[in-house]
Amino acid sequence: MGGLLRKYMEKKNITLFEQNRVNLDSYFFEPFQEISENYDTSKVFETEKIGTKKKLPLLPHPLTNFSFFMDGSRKVYKIGDIITPENRFMPVIAGQVCAGCCYRDEEGQMHKHMLEKQNYLMLSDAINEEDFEYIKHGYERDMKERLPLKVEKYRFDKLKDDKPANTAIAVIQSFMHDLELSILDKIVASNVLTPESMLILDGALQFLPSKIKNPDIFYNVIGVSKSFNPNLTKLTKNKMHIGTLLSKLEFAERTPVIKMKSNDEKLTFGVWYVRIRDIYKRGDPLDGIVKIEKLALKDELDNDGFDSVLIDTISSSLIAERIPTCYGKDERWANHLYPVYLTEKMVKSSFMSDIYFSNLF
């Protein structure tokens, strides 16, 4: 990194300290998927008024309503620190971002459908706008053949953020969601999604509201989270922790659908949980439980919520997707859906190695 980036930094009186490149994924852990607790528990958000849980019919494998599986991933690195002319000391963060989609054909074979990648160099907005634009355009141009990348800013607010590096990582995470939406736009435009051939997005949909310009693209899409906050209380009327409620779910049971508003109040989601594996009595009580989110569109908003038959079909399909398992290949195996696991492996295999990538700067 030193020679090329240092050249642009020094011309703007910015001191650059090089150091051993550090993969920050080993030091910083992602928070729970929930970024909102804006739930409405006054009534269930589906046509059938079920109690705390419902037993689901088991579909014969591989009969499910899913054919497309999408995942996004990122790898982030600290590659140096800078001191600005105003004596601000801030980290320089680099990242690889990738999103991809696989599809399953009628014979049950998985194939790569789409893959998009982007590399980033994150600089603090403590660098003034004129100096930043000089560094950005010059460095992007000179790095084009070696490593195509985008130089972007992150803004650290000490009153809201704990560490500047985490702020930069959050921006890179946002760019990953941009790639996911770009792929989803293209898939929807190709007219391959139907109620019998839906798409699973690995992760929460509630990260995306500020980026969603056309909610209708989510008609045949759900988000499935392998991890979630078990200490939420606003999801239950009696302030019980959601983990307490979920620990009582038996195999092939689901919770009712609960309405959730996005933080900006512009979008409404249906949220529910399903136990897809019968293992909880031998391990963590939440092993084998996944959280599902589906964007509510006009029909759901105009009526009593989601059609319970649709929710049951989606939930039973997710149970069918647990077979075969990735047991022993991933510590999260109990909460994995196998085609999502394969998609995640496809996406992550596209990354450059840590040593190779970090030393390109």
Coordinates of C-alpha atoms in Angstrom, one line a residue, residues 76-320:
V76 CA -12.8 -6.4 6.1
Y77 CA -9.2 -5.5 7.0
K78 CA -7.4 -2.7 8.8
I79 CA -4.4 -1.8 6.6
G80 CA -3.1 1.4 8.3
D81 CA -3.8 4.6 10.2
I82 CA -3.7 8.3 9.1
I83 CA -3.2 11.6 10.9
T84 CA -5.0 14.4 9.2
P85 CA -3.8 18.1 9.1
E86 CA -6.3 18.7 11.9
N87 CA -4.6 16.0 14.0
R88 CA -7.3 13.4 13.7
F89 CA -6.1 9.8 14.1
M90 CA -8.3 7.5 12.1
P91 CA -8.0 3.9 10.6
V92 CA -7.8 3.0 6.9
I93 CA -10.1 0.1 6.2
A94 CA -10.3 -2.1 3.1
G95 CA -13.0 -4.6 2.2
Q96 CA -14.1 -7.3 -0.2
V97 CA -17.8 -7.4 -0.9
C98 CA -19.6 -10.2 -2.8
A99 CA -23.2 -11.2 -3.3
G100 CA -24.5 -14.2 -5.3
C101 CA -27.5 -16.3 -6.1
C102 CA -27.8 -20.0 -6.9
Y103 CA -30.8 -21.8 -8.4
R104 CA -31.9 -25.4 -8.1
D105 CA -33.1 -27.1 -11.3
E106 CA -36.0 -29.6 -11.6
E107 CA -33.5 -32.5 -11.0
G108 CA -32.4 -31.0 -7.7
Q109 CA -29.0 -29.8 -9.0
M110 CA -27.6 -26.5 -7.7
H111 CA -26.1 -24.0 -10.2
K112 CA -24.6 -20.5 -9.9
H113 CA -27.1 -18.0 -11.2
M114 CA -25.4 -14.7 -10.6
L115 CA -22.4 -13.3 -8.8
E116 CA -21.3 -9.7 -8.2
K117 CA -18.2 -8.4 -6.4
Q118 CA -16.7 -5.1 -5.4
N119 CA -13.6 -3.9 -3.5
Y120 CA -13.5 -0.8 -1.2
L121 CA -10.9 1.4 0.5
M122 CA -12.6 3.3 3.3
L123 CA -11.2 6.7 4.5
S124 CA -12.5 8.9 7.3
D125 CA -14.5 12.0 6.5
A126 CA -12.0 13.8 8.7
I127 CA -10.2 14.3 5.4
N128 CA -11.7 17.4 3.8
E129 CA -13.8 17.1 0.7
E130 CA -11.3 18.6 -1.7
D131 CA -8.4 16.4 -0.5
F132 CA -10.7 13.3 -0.4
E133 CA -11.7 13.8 -4.1
Y134 CA -8.0 14.2 -5.1
I135 CA -7.0 11.0 -3.3
K136 CA -10.1 9.1 -4.5
H137 CA -9.8 9.8 -8.2
G138 CA -6.1 9.4 -8.4
Y139 CA -5.8 6.2 -6.4
E140 CA -8.8 4.6 -8.1
R141 CA -7.2 5.4 -11.5
D142 CA -3.7 4.1 -10.6
M143 CA -5.1 0.9 -9.0
K144 CA -7.5 0.1 -11.8
E145 CA -5.4 -2.6 -13.4
R146 CA -4.0 -4.0 -10.2
L147 CA -7.2 -4.1 -8.1
P148 CA -10.4 -2.3 -9.3
L149 CA -11.8 -0.6 -6.3
K150 CA -13.9 2.3 -5.0
V151 CA -12.6 4.7 -2.4
E152 CA -15.4 5.8 -0.1
K153 CA -15.9 7.7 3.2
Y154 CA -17.1 6.7 6.6
R155 CA -18.3 9.1 9.2
F156 CA -17.4 8.4 12.9
D157 CA -19.6 10.0 15.5
K158 CA -18.1 9.5 19.0
L159 CA -21.5 10.1 20.6
K160 CA -23.1 7.3 18.6
D161 CA -20.4 4.9 17.5
D162 CA -18.0 2.9 19.7
K163 CA -15.0 2.6 17.3
P164 CA -14.2 4.2 13.9
A165 CA -13.3 0.8 12.5
N166 CA -16.8 -0.5 13.3
T167 CA -18.3 2.6 11.5
A168 CA -16.3 1.8 8.4
I169 CA -17.4 -1.9 8.6
A170 CA -21.1 -0.8 8.8
V171 CA -20.7 1.2 5.6
I172 CA -19.1 -1.8 3.8
Q173 CA -22.0 -3.9 5.1
S174 CA -24.4 -1.4 3.5
F175 CA -22.6 -1.7 0.2
M176 CA -23.1 -5.5 0.4
H177 CA -26.8 -5.0 0.8
D178 CA -26.6 -2.8 -2.3
L179 CA -25.2 -5.7 -4.3
E180 CA -27.9 -8.0 -3.0
L181 CA -30.6 -5.6 -4.1
S182 CA -28.9 -5.2 -7.5
I183 CA -29.0 -8.9 -8.0
L184 CA -32.6 -9.2 -6.8
D185 CA -33.7 -6.4 -9.3
K186 CA -32.2 -8.4 -12.1
I187 CA -33.7 -11.7 -11.0
V188 CA -37.2 -10.1 -10.7
A189 CA -36.8 -8.5 -14.1
S190 CA -36.1 -11.9 -15.7
N191 CA -39.5 -13.1 -14.4
V192 CA -38.2 -16.4 -12.9
L193 CA -39.7 -15.9 -9.5
T194 CA -43.2 -17.3 -8.9
P195 CA -45.1 -18.5 -5.8
E196 CA -44.0 -22.0 -6.6
S197 CA -40.4 -20.9 -7.2
M198 CA -39.5 -18.4 -4.5
L199 CA -36.2 -16.9 -3.3
I200 CA -34.6 -17.1 0.1
L201 CA -32.3 -14.2 1.1
D202 CA -29.9 -15.3 3.8
G203 CA -30.3 -12.6 6.5
A204 CA -32.8 -10.1 7.7
L205 CA -34.9 -7.9 5.3
Q206 CA -35.2 -5.2 7.9
F207 CA -31.6 -4.0 7.0
L208 CA -32.9 -2.9 3.6
P209 CA -35.8 -0.5 4.0
S210 CA -33.9 2.7 3.2
K211 CA -32.6 1.1 0.0
I212 CA -35.9 -0.4 -1.2
K213 CA -37.3 1.7 -4.1
N214 CA -39.7 -0.9 -5.4
P215 CA -41.2 -3.1 -2.6
D216 CA -43.0 -5.3 -5.2
I217 CA -39.7 -7.0 -6.1
F218 CA -40.1 -8.8 -2.7
Y219 CA -43.4 -10.5 -3.6
N220 CA -41.8 -13.9 -3.9
V221 CA -38.9 -13.3 -1.5
I222 CA -38.4 -14.1 2.2
G223 CA -35.4 -13.3 4.5
V224 CA -34.2 -16.1 6.8
S225 CA -31.9 -15.4 9.8
K226 CA -29.8 -18.1 11.4
S227 CA -29.2 -15.9 14.5
F228 CA -31.5 -13.5 16.3
N229 CA -31.8 -11.6 19.6
P230 CA -33.3 -14.0 22.2
N231 CA -33.7 -11.2 24.7
L232 CA -36.4 -9.2 22.8
T233 CA -39.4 -8.5 24.9
K234 CA -41.5 -6.3 22.7
L235 CA -42.4 -9.3 20.5
T236 CA -44.6 -10.7 23.3
K237 CA -47.5 -9.1 25.1
N238 CA -46.4 -10.2 28.6
K239 CA -42.8 -8.9 28.1
M240 CA -41.5 -12.5 28.1
H241 CA -38.1 -12.8 26.4
I242 CA -38.6 -14.3 22.9
G243 CA -36.0 -16.9 23.8
T244 CA -38.3 -18.2 26.5
L245 CA -41.1 -18.6 24.1
L246 CA -39.0 -20.1 21.4
S247 CA -37.4 -22.7 23.7
K248 CA -40.9 -24.3 24.0
L249 CA -41.2 -24.8 20.2
E250 CA -41.2 -28.5 19.2
F251 CA -39.9 -29.7 15.8
A252 CA -42.1 -28.5 12.9
E253 CA -43.9 -25.9 14.9
R254 CA -44.0 -22.2 14.2
T255 CA -45.0 -19.0 16.0
P256 CA -47.8 -16.7 14.8
V257 CA -46.9 -13.9 12.4
I258 CA -46.2 -10.6 14.1
K259 CA -46.4 -7.2 12.4
M260 CA -43.2 -5.1 12.5
K261 CA -42.6 -1.6 11.1
S262 CA -39.3 -0.5 9.8
N263 CA -37.5 2.3 11.7
D264 CA -38.7 4.9 9.2
E265 CA -42.3 3.6 9.5
K266 CA -42.5 3.3 5.7
L267 CA -42.5 -0.5 5.4
T268 CA -44.3 -3.3 7.2
F269 CA -42.9 -6.8 7.7
G270 CA -44.4 -10.1 8.9
V271 CA -42.0 -11.9 11.3
W272 CA -42.3 -15.4 12.6
Y273 CA -40.0 -18.3 13.8
V274 CA -39.9 -22.0 12.9
R275 CA -38.1 -24.9 14.5
I276 CA -36.6 -26.8 11.5
R277 CA -34.7 -29.5 13.5
D278 CA -35.5 -31.8 16.4
I279 CA -32.3 -31.4 18.4
Y280 CA -32.9 -28.9 21.1
K281 CA -33.1 -31.4 23.9
R282 CA -29.5 -32.3 23.3
G283 CA -28.0 -28.9 22.9
D284 CA -28.7 -25.2 22.9
P285 CA -32.5 -24.7 23.3
L286 CA -32.5 -22.3 20.3
D287 CA -30.6 -24.6 18.0
G288 CA -32.7 -25.5 14.9
I289 CA -34.8 -22.3 15.1
V290 CA -34.8 -19.8 12.3
K291 CA -36.4 -16.3 12.0
I292 CA -38.4 -15.5 8.9
E293 CA -39.3 -12.0 7.5
K294 CA -41.6 -11.2 4.6
L295 CA -42.4 -7.8 3.3
A296 CA -46.1 -7.0 3.6
L297 CA -47.5 -5.6 0.4
K298 CA -50.9 -4.1 -0.5
D299 CA -53.0 -7.3 0.0
E300 CA -51.6 -7.9 3.4
L301 CA -51.9 -4.3 4.5
D302 CA -55.5 -4.0 3.2
N303 CA -56.6 -7.2 5.0
D304 CA -55.8 -9.0 8.2
G305 CA -52.2 -9.7 7.3
F306 CA -50.7 -12.7 5.6
D307 CA -52.7 -15.7 4.3
S308 CA -52.0 -18.4 7.0
V309 CA -52.0 -21.0 4.2
L310 CA -49.1 -19.2 2.6
I311 CA -47.2 -18.9 5.9
D312 CA -47.7 -22.6 6.5
T313 CA -46.5 -23.5 3.0
I314 CA -43.4 -21.3 3.4
S315 CA -42.6 -22.8 6.8
S316 CA -43.1 -26.4 5.7
S317 CA -40.8 -25.7 2.7
L318 CA -38.1 -24.4 5.0
I319 CA -38.3 -27.6 7.1
A320 CA -37.9 -29.6 3.9

